[in-house]
mmCIF file of C-alpha atoms in Angstrom:
data_model
loop_
_atom_site.group_PDB
_atom_site.id
_atom_site.type_symbol
_atom_site.label_atom_id
_atom_site.label_comp_id
_atom_site.label_asym_id
_atom_site.label_seq_id
_atom_site.Cartn_x
_atom_site.Cartn_y
_atom_site.Cartn_z
ATOM 1 C CA GLU Q 16 -28.679 104.113 165.010
ATOM 2 C CA VAL Q 17 -27.560 103.991 168.613
ATOM 3 C CA GLN Q 18 -29.074 106.740 170.735
ATOM 4 C CA LEU Q 19 -28.271 107.369 174.384
ATOM 5 C CA VAL Q 20 -29.935 110.168 176.331
ATOM 6 C CA GLU Q 21 -28.738 111.080 179.811
ATOM 7 C CA SER Q 22 -30.765 112.947 182.409
ATOM 8 C CA GLY Q 23 -30.713 113.752 186.100
ATOM 9 C CA GLY Q 24 -27.764 116.102 186.275
ATOM 10 C CA GLY Q 25 -27.649 119.438 188.022
ATOM 11 C CA LEU Q 26 -26.258 121.308 191.001
ATOM 12 C CA VAL Q 27 -25.748 119.474 194.279
ATOM 13 C CA GLN Q 28 -23.977 120.368 197.492
ATOM 14 C CA PRO Q 29 -20.860 118.529 198.649
ATOM 15 C CA GLY Q 30 -21.865 115.379 200.487
ATOM 16 C CA GLY Q 31 -25.123 115.166 198.584
ATOM 17 C CA SER Q 32 -26.519 112.556 196.217
ATOM 18 C CA LEU Q 33 -27.716 112.468 192.642
ATOM 19 C CA LYS Q 34 -28.988 109.723 190.347
ATOM 20 C CA LEU Q 35 -28.247 109.842 186.640
ATOM 21 C CA SER Q 36 -30.339 107.978 184.101
ATOM 22 C CA CYS Q 37 -29.616 107.006 180.525
ATOM 23 C CA VAL Q 38 -32.255 105.751 178.116
ATOM 24 C CA ALA Q 39 -31.017 103.730 175.158
ATOM 25 C CA SER Q 40 -32.493 102.979 171.749
ATOM 26 C CA GLY Q 41 -31.396 101.662 168.381
ATOM 27 C CA PHE Q 42 -29.906 98.380 169.603
ATOM 28 C CA THR Q 43 -30.799 95.355 171.717
ATOM 29 C CA PHE Q 44 -30.134 96.877 175.110
ATOM 30 C CA SER Q 45 -30.151 93.693 177.191
ATOM 31 C CA ASN Q 46 -27.416 92.158 175.009
ATOM 32 C CA ASN Q 47 -24.968 94.970 175.586
ATOM 33 C CA ALA Q 48 -22.784 96.081 178.449
ATOM 34 C CA MET Q 49 -22.947 99.736 179.407
ATOM 35 C CA ASN Q 50 -20.565 102.203 180.980
ATOM 36 C CA TRP Q 51 -20.400 105.605 182.620
ATOM 37 C CA VAL Q 52 -17.559 107.942 181.715
ATOM 38 C CA ARG Q 53 -16.972 111.497 182.920
ATOM 39 C CA GLN Q 54 -14.984 114.541 181.908
ATOM 40 C CA ALA Q 55 -14.133 117.258 184.395
ATOM 41 C CA PRO Q 56 -13.997 120.812 183.019
ATOM 42 C CA GLY Q 57 -10.924 121.199 180.843
ATOM 43 C CA LYS Q 58 -9.768 117.667 181.630
ATOM 44 C CA GLY Q 59 -9.637 114.312 179.905
ATOM 45 C CA LEU Q 60 -12.000 111.369 179.842
ATOM 46 C CA GLU Q 61 -12.270 109.088 182.873
ATOM 47 C CA TRP Q 62 -13.997 105.698 182.794
ATOM 48 C CA LEU Q 63 -16.102 105.193 185.915
ATOM 49 C CA SER Q 64 -18.125 102.020 185.786
ATOM 50 C CA TYR Q 65 -19.198 99.004 183.717
ATOM 51 C CA ILE Q 66 -22.256 96.788 183.922
ATOM 52 C CA SER Q 67 -22.829 93.684 181.831
ATOM 53 C CA GLY Q 68 -26.067 93.026 179.991
ATOM 54 C CA SER Q 69 -27.394 90.761 182.722
ATOM 55 C CA SER Q 70 -26.067 92.991 185.546
ATOM 56 C CA GLY Q 71 -24.004 89.992 186.626
ATOM 57 C CA THR Q 72 -20.680 91.751 186.228
ATOM 58 C CA ILE Q 73 -20.007 95.226 187.569
ATOM 59 C CA TYR Q 74 -16.778 97.153 187.864
ATOM 60 C CA TYR Q 75 -15.843 100.558 189.223
ATOM 61 C CA ALA Q 76 -12.885 102.854 188.972
ATOM 62 C CA ASP Q 77 -11.096 103.307 192.268
ATOM 63 C CA SER Q 78 -12.054 106.989 192.309
ATOM 64 C CA VAL Q 79 -15.763 106.187 192.735
ATOM 65 C CA LYS Q 80 -15.783 102.738 194.319
ATOM 66 C CA GLY Q 81 -17.955 102.727 197.439
ATOM 67 C CA ARG Q 82 -19.644 106.010 196.528
ATOM 68 C CA PHE Q 83 -21.227 105.345 193.108
ATOM 69 C CA THR Q 84 -23.522 102.465 192.140
ATOM 70 C CA ILE Q 85 -24.330 101.428 188.601
ATOM 71 C CA SER Q 86 -27.533 99.561 187.781
ATOM 72 C CA ARG Q 87 -29.778 98.862 184.822
ATOM 73 C CA ASP Q 88 -33.376 98.020 183.988
ATOM 74 C CA ASN Q 89 -33.516 96.095 180.733
ATOM 75 C CA ALA Q 90 -37.313 96.379 180.599
ATOM 76 C CA LYS Q 91 -36.888 100.152 180.426
ATOM 77 C CA ASN Q 92 -33.745 100.154 178.264
ATOM 78 C CA SER Q 93 -32.115 102.229 180.957
ATOM 79 C CA VAL Q 94 -28.879 102.381 182.882
ATOM 80 C CA TYR Q 95 -28.394 104.397 186.042
ATOM 81 C CA LEU Q 96 -25.621 105.861 188.155
ATOM 82 C CA GLN Q 97 -26.413 106.540 191.793
ATOM 83 C CA MET Q 98 -23.842 108.994 193.119
ATOM 84 C CA ASN Q 99 -23.478 109.468 196.867
ATOM 85 C CA SER Q 100 -21.065 111.434 199.041
ATOM 86 C CA LEU Q 101 -20.406 113.775 196.167
ATOM 87 C CA ARG Q 102 -17.283 115.917 196.242
ATOM 88 C CA VAL Q 103 -16.325 119.112 194.468
ATOM 89 C CA ASP Q 104 -13.957 117.139 192.252
ATOM 90 C CA ASP Q 105 -16.872 115.024 190.986
ATOM 91 C CA THR Q 106 -17.956 118.058 188.978
ATOM 92 C CA ALA Q 107 -17.970 116.914 185.367
ATOM 93 C CA VAL Q 108 -19.962 116.069 182.290
ATOM 94 C CA TYR Q 109 -21.134 112.491 182.704
ATOM 95 C CA TYR Q 110 -21.613 110.279 179.645
ATOM 96 C CA CYS Q 111 -23.257 106.916 179.365
ATOM 97 C CA ALA Q 112 -21.635 104.759 176.723
ATOM 98 C CA LYS Q 113 -22.451 101.445 175.099
ATOM 99 C CA SER Q 114 -19.598 98.948 175.262
ATOM 100 C CA GLY Q 115 -17.670 97.834 172.233
ATOM 101 C CA PRO Q 116 -16.000 100.707 170.603
ATOM 102 C CA LEU Q 117 -17.831 103.144 172.818
ATOM 103 C CA ASP Q 118 -21.044 104.758 171.580
ATOM 104 C CA TRP Q 119 -21.722 107.929 173.557
ATOM 105 C CA GLY Q 120 -24.658 109.907 174.796
ATOM 106 C CA GLN Q 121 -24.577 113.694 174.620
ATOM 107 C CA GLY Q 122 -23.536 113.980 178.262
ATOM 108 C CA ILE Q 123 -25.069 115.608 181.305
ATOM 109 C CA LEU Q 124 -23.443 118.163 183.589
ATOM 110 C CA VAL Q 125 -23.113 117.509 187.303
ATOM 111 C CA THR Q 126 -21.899 120.402 189.419
ATOM 112 C CA VAL Q 127 -20.929 119.828 193.035
ATOM 113 C CA SER Q 128 -20.674 123.127 194.842
ATOM 114 C CA SER Q 129 -21.842 124.882 197.972
ATOM 115 C CA GLN V 28 -5.321 102.004 186.529
ATOM 116 C CA SER V 29 -3.160 104.787 185.108
ATOM 117 C CA ALA V 30 -4.123 106.765 182.044
ATOM 118 C CA LEU V 31 -2.487 105.958 178.748
ATOM 119 C CA THR V 32 0.204 108.482 177.815
ATOM 120 C CA GLN V 33 -0.313 110.760 174.831
ATOM 121 C CA PRO V 34 1.604 113.852 173.716
ATOM 122 C CA ARG V 35 -0.067 117.014 174.904
ATOM 123 C CA SER V 36 -0.236 118.522 171.421
ATOM 124 C CA VAL V 37 0.732 117.968 167.810
ATOM 125 C CA SER V 38 0.441 120.338 164.886
ATOM 126 C CA GLY V 39 0.924 120.394 161.149
ATOM 127 C CA SER V 40 0.183 122.399 158.060
ATOM 128 C CA PRO V 41 -2.642 121.453 155.722
ATOM 129 C CA GLY V 42 -1.675 118.435 153.659
ATOM 130 C CA GLN V 43 0.971 117.235 156.096
ATOM 131 C CA SER V 44 0.799 114.124 158.248
ATOM 132 C CA VAL V 45 0.788 113.910 162.018
ATOM 133 C CA THR V 46 1.033 110.909 164.293
ATOM 134 C CA ILE V 47 -0.278 110.656 167.838
ATOM 135 C CA SER V 48 1.194 108.007 170.101
ATOM 136 C CA CYS V 49 -0.628 106.275 172.941
ATOM 137 C CA THR V 50 1.529 104.358 175.387
ATOM 138 C CA GLY V 51 0.063 101.912 177.837
ATOM 139 C CA THR V 52 1.213 98.728 179.480
ATOM 140 C CA SER V 53 1.109 94.988 178.966
ATOM 141 C CA SER V 54 -2.154 95.002 180.959
ATOM 142 C CA ASP V 55 -4.039 97.091 178.421
ATOM 143 C CA VAL V 56 -2.675 98.180 175.026
ATOM 144 C CA GLY V 57 -0.107 95.409 174.961
ATOM 145 C CA THR V 58 -2.635 92.633 175.504
ATOM 146 C CA TYR V 59 -5.851 93.717 173.858
ATOM 147 C CA ASN V 60 -6.445 94.600 170.216
ATOM 148 C CA TYR V 61 -9.300 96.820 171.368
ATOM 149 C CA VAL V 62 -7.709 100.222 171.019
ATOM 150 C CA SER V 63 -9.988 102.984 169.811
ATOM 151 C CA TRP V 64 -9.504 106.654 169.023
ATOM 152 C CA TYR V 65 -11.986 109.482 169.586
ATOM 153 C CA GLN V 66 -12.070 113.042 168.315
ATOM 154 C CA GLN V 67 -13.718 115.623 170.513
ATOM 155 C CA HIS V 68 -14.646 119.230 169.904
ATOM 156 C CA PRO V 69 -15.426 121.637 172.761
ATOM 157 C CA GLY V 70 -18.904 121.103 174.152
ATOM 158 C CA SER V 71 -19.480 117.903 172.170
ATOM 159 C CA ALA V 72 -19.369 114.213 172.930
ATOM 160 C CA PRO V 73 -16.398 112.212 171.669
ATOM 161 C CA LYS V 74 -16.706 110.805 168.155
ATOM 162 C CA LEU V 75 -15.319 107.384 167.258
ATOM 163 C CA MET V 76 -12.609 107.592 164.586
ATOM 164 C CA ILE V 77 -10.777 104.253 164.855
ATOM 165 C CA TYR V 78 -11.653 101.006 166.643
ATOM 166 C CA ASP V 79 -10.002 97.625 167.126
ATOM 167 C CA VAL V 80 -6.599 99.266 166.544
ATOM 168 C CA ASN V 81 -7.013 99.975 162.824
ATOM 169 C CA LYS V 82 -10.652 99.799 161.729
ATOM 170 C CA ARG V 83 -12.579 102.833 160.563
ATOM 171 C CA PRO V 84 -16.308 103.328 161.100
ATOM 172 C CA SER V 85 -18.262 104.252 158.018
ATOM 173 C CA GLY V 86 -17.909 107.921 157.241
ATOM 174 C CA VAL V 87 -14.400 108.294 158.650
ATOM 175 C CA PRO V 88 -11.957 109.134 155.839
ATOM 176 C CA ASP V 89 -9.133 106.757 155.024
ATOM 177 C CA ARG V 90 -6.706 109.610 155.758
ATOM 178 C CA LEU V 91 -6.951 108.359 159.335
ATOM 179 C CA SER V 92 -5.200 105.131 160.200
ATOM 180 C CA GLY V 93 -4.336 103.269 163.373
ATOM 181 C CA SER V 94 -1.632 100.855 164.333
ATOM 182 C CA LYS V 95 -0.104 99.179 167.353
ATOM 183 C CA SER V 96 3.300 97.878 168.338
ATOM 184 C CA GLY V 97 3.828 96.366 171.734
ATOM 185 C CA ASN V 98 2.395 98.656 174.404
ATOM 186 C CA THR V 99 2.060 101.656 172.081
ATOM 187 C CA ALA V 100 -0.767 102.455 169.706
ATOM 188 C CA SER V 101 -0.662 105.223 167.127
ATOM 189 C CA LEU V 102 -3.082 107.320 165.131
ATOM 190 C CA THR V 103 -1.861 108.861 161.899
ATOM 191 C CA ILE V 104 -3.725 111.625 160.126
ATOM 192 C CA SER V 105 -2.527 112.103 156.558
ATOM 193 C CA GLY V 106 -3.372 115.026 154.323
ATOM 194 C CA LEU V 107 -4.225 117.167 157.332
ATOM 195 C CA GLN V 108 -7.356 119.272 156.938
ATOM 196 C CA ALA V 109 -8.911 122.047 158.983
ATOM 197 C CA ASP V 110 -11.694 119.823 160.309
ATOM 198 C CA ASP V 111 -9.106 117.446 161.766
ATOM 199 C CA GLU V 112 -8.526 119.958 164.532
ATOM 200 C CA GLY V 113 -9.698 118.913 167.959
ATOM 201 C CA ASP V 114 -8.780 116.818 170.943
ATOM 202 C CA TYR V 115 -8.006 113.172 170.354
ATOM 203 C CA TYR V 116 -8.200 110.452 172.972
ATOM 204 C CA CYS V 117 -7.058 106.882 172.716
ATOM 205 C CA CYS V 118 -8.837 104.223 174.708
ATOM 206 C CA SER V 119 -7.962 100.647 175.513
ATOM 207 C CA TYR V 120 -10.278 97.952 176.743
ATOM 208 C CA ALA V 121 -8.713 96.116 179.663
ATOM 209 C CA ASP V 122 -10.646 93.193 181.171
ATOM 210 C CA SER V 123 -14.112 94.799 181.345
ATOM 211 C CA ARG V 124 -12.634 98.175 182.144
ATOM 212 C CA TYR V 125 -11.611 100.976 179.854
ATOM 213 C CA VAL V 126 -8.613 103.218 180.214
ATOM 214 C CA PHE V 127 -8.307 106.469 178.321
ATOM 215 C CA GLY V 128 -5.325 108.382 177.117
ATOM 216 C CA THR V 129 -4.387 111.784 178.465
ATOM 217 C CA GLY V 130 -5.548 113.474 175.276
ATOM 218 C CA THR V 131 -3.789 115.264 172.426
ATOM 219 C CA LYS V 132 -4.727 118.595 170.932
ATOM 220 C CA VAL V 133 -4.323 118.579 167.157
ATOM 221 C CA THR V 134 -3.788 121.988 165.587
ATOM 222 C CA VAL V 135 -3.803 122.683 161.876
ATOM 223 C CA LEU V 136 -1.451 125.588 161.276
#
């Protein structure tokens, strides 16, 4: 069974930084691409970023390009999202998701507020 | 990339059928047979209901079915039941990116 557990969320001031982590189990992590998806309060789902199994291919949504960086450590079965220059409208629940039909973690709340 | 277009809400009485449309473009829904549907309840992660346009994961009842024609995908829920209520999102793979639908609230009257 695929399990994805996010951590690292919390309250941060506008302009600040935060790094999310996601530990995966139940599948061969290095063989699978991973994604980050977020959902602002009361809003829909927004895909943010993709990283291939080898980290050789990375994509970002325009809304986070230049501010967020996705990375992974296959030895630790982990994927990360470094978030810089955070804005109030980045407030959301952030999910890591395994590619394919997406398998989701439980999500982690990031609140950007002064 | 713009979100896929879904109706804001649909409703039906128990036992009835409802259909949710998901309209994209030739760059996503129209090209890829990787359309999936997710049900979400408040405070919970999305749950996969349909993948690859019309395939059901184990445990999802066959009352749910998916289809696609051109740039529009559809999810049909037959024999509507109370636990079908929730928000439904379509999602299309598009060249290593994913694009989600705007979401549809399903209400069982």
